[in-house]
Coordinates of C-alpha atoms in Angstrom, one line a residue:
M1349 CA 60.6 38.3 137.6
N1350 CA 61.0 34.7 138.6
N1351 CA 64.0 33.1 136.8
L1352 CA 68.0 34.8 137.2
I1353 CA 68.3 35.2 133.8
D1354 CA 65.6 37.0 132.6
H1355 CA 66.6 40.1 131.2
S1356 CA 69.8 38.2 129.5
R1357 CA 67.9 35.7 127.9
T1358 CA 67.1 38.7 125.8
I1359 CA 70.8 38.5 124.0
P1360 CA 70.6 36.1 121.1
T1361 CA 73.2 33.3 121.5
P1362 CA 73.9 29.9 120.0
E1363 CA 72.3 26.8 121.3
P1364 CA 75.6 24.4 123.1
G1365 CA 77.0 22.1 122.3
L1366 CA 79.2 19.3 123.8
T1367 CA 82.8 19.7 124.7
V1368 CA 85.5 18.0 126.1
A1369 CA 88.8 19.2 128.2
Y1370 CA 92.4 18.5 128.9
T1371 CA 93.7 18.9 132.2
P1372 CA 96.7 19.8 133.4
I1373 CA 98.7 19.8 129.7
T1374 CA 102.2 20.9 130.8
L1375 CA 104.8 22.8 128.5
P1376 CA 108.2 22.4 130.3
M1377 CA 109.8 25.2 130.2
A1378 CA 113.3 25.9 130.9
G1379 CA 114.7 27.1 134.3
R1380 CA 111.2 26.9 136.0
P1381 CA 108.2 24.3 136.7
S1382 CA 106.4 23.7 134.0
L1383 CA 103.4 25.4 132.6
E1384 CA 100.1 23.6 133.4
L1385 CA 96.9 24.8 131.7
R1386 CA 93.5 23.1 130.5
L1387 CA 92.2 22.8 127.3
T1388 CA 88.3 23.0 126.6
A1389 CA 86.5 22.8 122.8
P1390 CA 84.0 21.7 121.6
A1391 CA 83.4 17.7 121.1
E1392 CA 82.9 18.3 117.4
G1393 CA 83.6 20.6 114.4
E1394 CA 86.8 21.6 112.4
S1395 CA 89.0 24.3 112.3
L1396 CA 88.1 26.2 116.1
P1397 CA 89.3 29.3 116.8
I1398 CA 91.0 30.0 119.9
V1399 CA 91.1 31.9 122.8
L1400 CA 94.0 32.7 125.5
L1401 CA 91.9 33.1 128.2
S1402 CA 94.2 35.0 131.5
H1403 CA 93.9 34.7 135.0
G1404 CA 93.4 37.5 137.5
A1405 CA 95.3 37.6 140.8
G1406 CA 91.8 37.2 143.3
P1407 CA 91.9 36.2 146.8
S1408 CA 90.9 32.8 146.2
K1409 CA 93.1 29.9 146.0
Y1410 CA 92.4 27.7 142.7
I1411 CA 90.5 30.6 140.6
P1412 CA 93.7 32.5 139.9
S1413 CA 94.8 29.2 138.1
K1414 CA 93.4 27.2 134.8
D1415 CA 90.9 25.8 137.3
G1416 CA 88.8 29.3 137.3
Y1417 CA 86.9 31.0 135.5
A1418 CA 84.5 28.2 134.0
P1419 CA 81.0 30.2 133.0
L1420 CA 83.5 31.8 130.9
A1421 CA 85.7 29.2 129.4
Q1422 CA 82.5 26.4 129.5
F1423 CA 80.0 29.0 127.6
W1424 CA 82.8 29.8 124.8
A1425 CA 83.9 26.2 124.5
E1426 CA 80.2 25.5 124.2
R1427 CA 79.7 27.8 121.5
G1428 CA 82.3 27.4 119.0
F1429 CA 86.0 28.0 120.7
A1430 CA 88.8 26.1 121.9
V1431 CA 90.0 27.8 125.2
I1432 CA 92.9 27.5 126.7
Q1433 CA 93.8 28.6 130.3
P1434 CA 97.1 28.7 131.8
T1435 CA 98.3 29.2 135.2
H1436 CA 100.3 31.7 136.3
G1437 CA 103.6 32.0 137.9
N1438 CA 102.0 34.3 140.3
S1439 CA 98.8 31.0 141.2
P1440 CA 98.7 30.3 144.5
V1441 CA 98.3 26.7 143.8
A1442 CA 100.8 25.4 140.4
G1443 CA 102.4 29.2 140.8
L1444 CA 105.7 29.7 140.4
P1445 CA 108.2 29.6 143.8
R1446 CA 107.4 32.9 145.8
G1447 CA 111.3 33.7 145.9
A1448 CA 111.9 33.3 142.5
P1449 CA 112.9 36.7 140.6
G1450 CA 109.5 38.5 139.1
A1451 CA 107.8 37.6 142.7
P1452 CA 104.6 37.9 144.0
Y1453 CA 103.4 39.6 140.0
F1454 CA 105.0 38.0 138.2
W1455 CA 104.2 40.1 135.2
R1456 CA 107.1 39.7 132.4
E1457 CA 106.6 35.6 133.2
R1458 CA 102.7 36.0 133.1
V1459 CA 103.2 37.5 129.1
T1460 CA 105.6 34.4 128.1
E1461 CA 103.8 32.2 129.7
M1462 CA 101.0 33.0 127.1
T1463 CA 103.1 33.5 124.5
T1464 CA 104.2 29.8 125.3
S1465 CA 100.7 28.6 125.0
L1466 CA 100.6 29.6 121.3
D1467 CA 104.5 29.0 120.2
R1468 CA 103.8 25.1 121.2
L1469 CA 100.0 24.8 120.0
D1470 CA 101.5 21.9 118.3
E1471 CA 102.6 20.0 122.0
I1472 CA 99.0 21.2 123.8
E1473 CA 97.1 18.8 120.4
R1474 CA 98.8 15.9 121.2
Q1475 CA 98.4 15.7 124.8
A1476 CA 93.9 16.1 123.1
P1477 CA 93.9 13.7 121.5
A1478 CA 89.9 14.2 120.8
I1479 CA 91.0 17.8 119.5
A1480 CA 94.3 17.3 117.4
G1481 CA 94.4 19.0 114.5
R1482 CA 90.9 20.4 115.0
L1483 CA 92.0 24.3 115.7
D1484 CA 92.7 27.2 113.3
H1485 CA 96.3 28.0 114.4
Q1486 CA 95.5 31.0 112.4
R1487 CA 92.0 32.7 114.7
I1488 CA 93.2 33.4 118.0
A1489 CA 92.4 35.9 120.3
A1490 CA 93.3 36.6 123.5
A1491 CA 90.5 37.6 127.1
G1492 CA 92.1 38.5 130.9
H1493 CA 90.0 39.6 133.8
S1494 CA 91.7 41.8 136.1
F1495 CA 95.4 41.6 136.0
G1496 CA 94.8 39.2 133.9
G1497 CA 93.3 42.1 131.8
F1498 CA 97.2 43.8 131.9
T1499 CA 99.3 40.8 130.9
V1500 CA 96.4 40.8 127.7
G1501 CA 96.6 44.6 127.2
L1502 CA 100.5 43.9 127.3
L1503 CA 99.8 41.0 124.0
L1504 CA 97.4 43.5 122.1
G1505 CA 99.7 45.8 121.9
A1506 CA 100.1 48.2 124.9
R1507 CA 104.1 48.9 126.5
L1508 CA 105.7 49.7 129.2
Q1509 CA 108.2 52.0 129.2
E1510 CA 108.3 52.4 125.6
E1511 CA 109.2 48.0 125.2
S1512 CA 106.5 46.3 123.9
F1513 CA 105.4 42.7 123.8
A1514 CA 102.6 42.7 121.4
D1515 CA 102.3 39.2 119.5
P1516 CA 100.7 39.3 115.7
R1517 CA 99.3 35.9 116.1
I1518 CA 96.5 37.8 118.8
S1519 CA 94.1 39.5 116.3
A1520 CA 91.8 40.4 119.2
G1521 CA 91.3 41.3 122.9
I1522 CA 88.6 41.5 125.8
L1523 CA 89.9 42.9 128.0
L1524 CA 87.8 42.3 131.6
A1525 CA 87.9 45.1 134.0
A1526 CA 91.4 45.7 133.4
P1527 CA 93.6 48.2 135.1
G1528 CA 93.8 51.7 134.0
R1529 CA 96.7 53.8 133.6
G1530 CA 99.2 53.8 136.8
G1531 CA 101.3 56.3 138.3
S1532 CA 100.0 58.9 139.3
D1533 CA 96.2 58.2 138.9
L1534 CA 97.3 54.9 141.8
T1535 CA 97.0 55.8 144.8
P1536 CA 100.9 57.1 146.3
E1537 CA 100.5 52.7 147.6
S1538 CA 99.3 51.2 144.2
A1539 CA 101.9 53.0 142.4
A1540 CA 104.7 52.0 144.6
R1541 CA 103.8 48.3 145.0
F1542 CA 102.4 48.4 140.9
P1543 CA 105.1 50.4 138.9
F1544 CA 103.8 47.9 135.9
F1545 CA 100.8 49.3 135.6
D1546 CA 101.9 52.4 134.1
V1547 CA 101.7 51.2 130.8
D1548 CA 100.7 53.5 127.6
F1549 CA 98.0 52.0 125.7
S1550 CA 98.0 54.5 122.5
H1551 CA 100.4 51.6 120.8
M1552 CA 97.4 49.1 121.6
T1553 CA 96.4 48.8 118.2
T1554 CA 95.0 44.9 118.2
R1555 CA 91.2 45.2 117.9
S1556 CA 89.7 44.5 121.4
L1557 CA 86.3 44.9 123.1
V1558 CA 86.8 46.5 126.7
V1559 CA 84.0 45.5 129.5
C1560 CA 84.0 47.4 132.9
G1561 CA 81.5 47.2 135.7
A1562 CA 81.1 50.1 138.7
D1563 CA 84.3 49.2 140.0
D1564 CA 85.0 51.4 142.8
N1565 CA 88.1 50.4 144.9
P1566 CA 89.3 54.2 146.2
H1567 CA 92.5 51.7 148.2
F1568 CA 93.8 51.5 144.4
T1569 CA 92.8 54.8 142.6
P1570 CA 90.7 58.2 143.2
R1571 CA 89.4 57.7 140.0
G1572 CA 86.7 55.6 140.4
P1573 CA 84.9 53.0 138.0
E1574 CA 86.0 55.5 135.0
W1575 CA 90.0 54.4 135.6
H1576 CA 88.5 51.0 133.9
A1577 CA 88.0 52.2 130.7
D1578 CA 91.2 53.6 129.9
A1579 CA 91.9 51.4 127.2
F1580 CA 88.9 52.4 125.6
H1581 CA 89.7 55.8 125.1
D1582 CA 93.7 55.7 125.1
S1583 CA 93.7 52.9 123.0
P1584 CA 93.4 53.1 118.5
G1585 CA 92.3 49.2 118.3
A1586 CA 88.9 49.4 121.2
E1587 CA 86.4 49.4 119.5
A1588 CA 83.3 49.0 122.3
L1589 CA 82.6 49.9 125.8
V1590 CA 80.4 47.4 127.4
T1591 CA 79.6 48.8 131.1
L1592 CA 77.9 46.3 133.1
H1593 CA 75.1 48.5 135.3
G1594 CA 75.0 46.8 138.9
V1595 CA 78.1 45.0 139.5
G1596 CA 81.6 45.9 140.7
H1597 CA 85.1 44.1 139.7
G1598 CA 83.6 40.5 139.1
L1599 CA 81.2 41.3 136.4
G1600 CA 78.8 39.2 138.4
G1601 CA 80.6 36.1 138.6
I1602 CA 83.2 35.4 135.4
A1603 CA 85.1 34.3 138.2
G1604 CA 82.4 31.4 139.5
L1605 CA 79.5 32.2 141.9
D1606 CA 80.5 32.0 145.7
A1607 CA 83.5 33.0 144.4
K1608 CA 85.8 35.2 147.1
E1609 CA 86.3 37.0 143.8
T1610 CA 82.6 38.2 142.9
E1611 CA 81.7 40.8 145.4
T1612 CA 78.1 41.1 143.7
E1613 CA 76.6 37.7 142.5
A1614 CA 74.1 38.5 139.6
P1615 CA 73.5 35.3 137.4
D1616 CA 71.7 37.7 134.6
S1617 CA 74.4 39.9 134.6
L1618 CA 77.0 37.7 134.8
E1619 CA 74.7 35.9 132.0
A1620 CA 75.2 38.5 129.7
T1621 CA 78.0 39.3 129.9
K1622 CA 78.8 35.8 129.2
R1623 CA 76.7 36.6 126.0
L1624 CA 78.1 40.0 125.1
T1625 CA 82.0 39.2 125.0
L1626 CA 80.6 35.6 122.9
A1627 CA 79.4 37.6 120.4
W1628 CA 82.0 40.0 119.5
F1629 CA 84.3 37.1 119.6
R1630 CA 82.8 35.4 117.2
T1631 CA 82.1 39.0 115.0
A1632 CA 85.6 39.3 115.5
L1633 CA 87.0 36.1 114.8
G1634 CA 84.5 36.0 111.8
V1635 CA 82.6 33.4 113.0
G1636 CA 79.0 35.0 113.1
V1637 CA 79.3 38.1 110.7
D1638 CA 76.1 39.8 112.2
A1639 CA 77.0 38.2 115.5
W1640 CA 77.5 41.6 117.5
G1641 CA 75.2 43.8 115.8
D1642 CA 72.6 41.5 117.5
V1643 CA 73.5 41.3 120.5
T1644 CA 74.0 44.7 120.5
A1645 CA 70.6 45.8 119.4
S1646 CA 69.1 43.7 121.7
L1647 CA 70.1 46.1 124.3
E1648 CA 67.7 48.7 123.2
G1649 CA 64.8 46.0 125.2
P1650 CA 64.7 44.5 128.8
A1651 CA 68.7 43.4 128.4
G1652 CA 69.2 47.4 128.3
A1653 CA 68.7 47.1 131.9
L1654 CA 72.2 44.8 132.6
A1655 CA 74.4 46.2 130.4
R1656 CA 75.1 49.6 127.8
V1657 CA 77.8 49.6 124.8
I1658 CA 79.8 52.8 124.0
V1659 CA 81.6 52.9 120.4
D1660 CA 82.2 56.9 120.2
R1661 CA 84.9 58.0 122.4
A1662 CA 84.4 61.2 122.8

């Protein structure tokens, strides 16, 4: 192999097109600093489906913000999606004050920041002239990595102490290395630190894809990598589980290569992640009806060394 993405190139994907990006788009919010976000979208085309991308809470300064996750956001936008990236309240560079209620994780505020982005799509378009009038407000999906996966899980229907945060405007979602069950499935220290991870996925009925790696953090949970697949096994809306081989929490570099969040830089695995997630979104939102079937079939060839897809929860 002479190229770092030789295997993943066998996974079919559309050719890229030019994109435009607007940042920072600002949305004033009562009683707190304005919400800042980035919008990246194709330079041409109408009725663009929307993906809300929720960042994690990693150790880097700028990756947990609207300025992170370029490998995913740019790839999806180059191939037909309008990607909205809010900077969440827990961001160290543009989030909420450390002493504000809900600190330091601001998990409720994260959900509100996502729903506010949807509430004010018209205002977002006004601040993005080249994209105004071109977004399809009826075709909306969400994706989140790590803590962002927790946020998106709530929007897809997961409940916390019987409280629902589901947003029916979101018709599809992807959880990327998201937390699994909380409570006794965590170490005692983590259970005390993250009581809000004790969610019930059985109400997560929105169609979804769960993506995991070989992500083993014994200081967080004793259950090993399978913990991150809980949403697939427990959620009636989860349609498939993608497992990336040889990479961990960073899934090869979705937050950014050369980032602290990426414990294993694996361009081939990163490319596979981008192509698989794009195909699932294309099928889920009616852009490419056969896209998901085509990419899963490709895993029977050389790309099978990178990932596998499971659809049976048994």
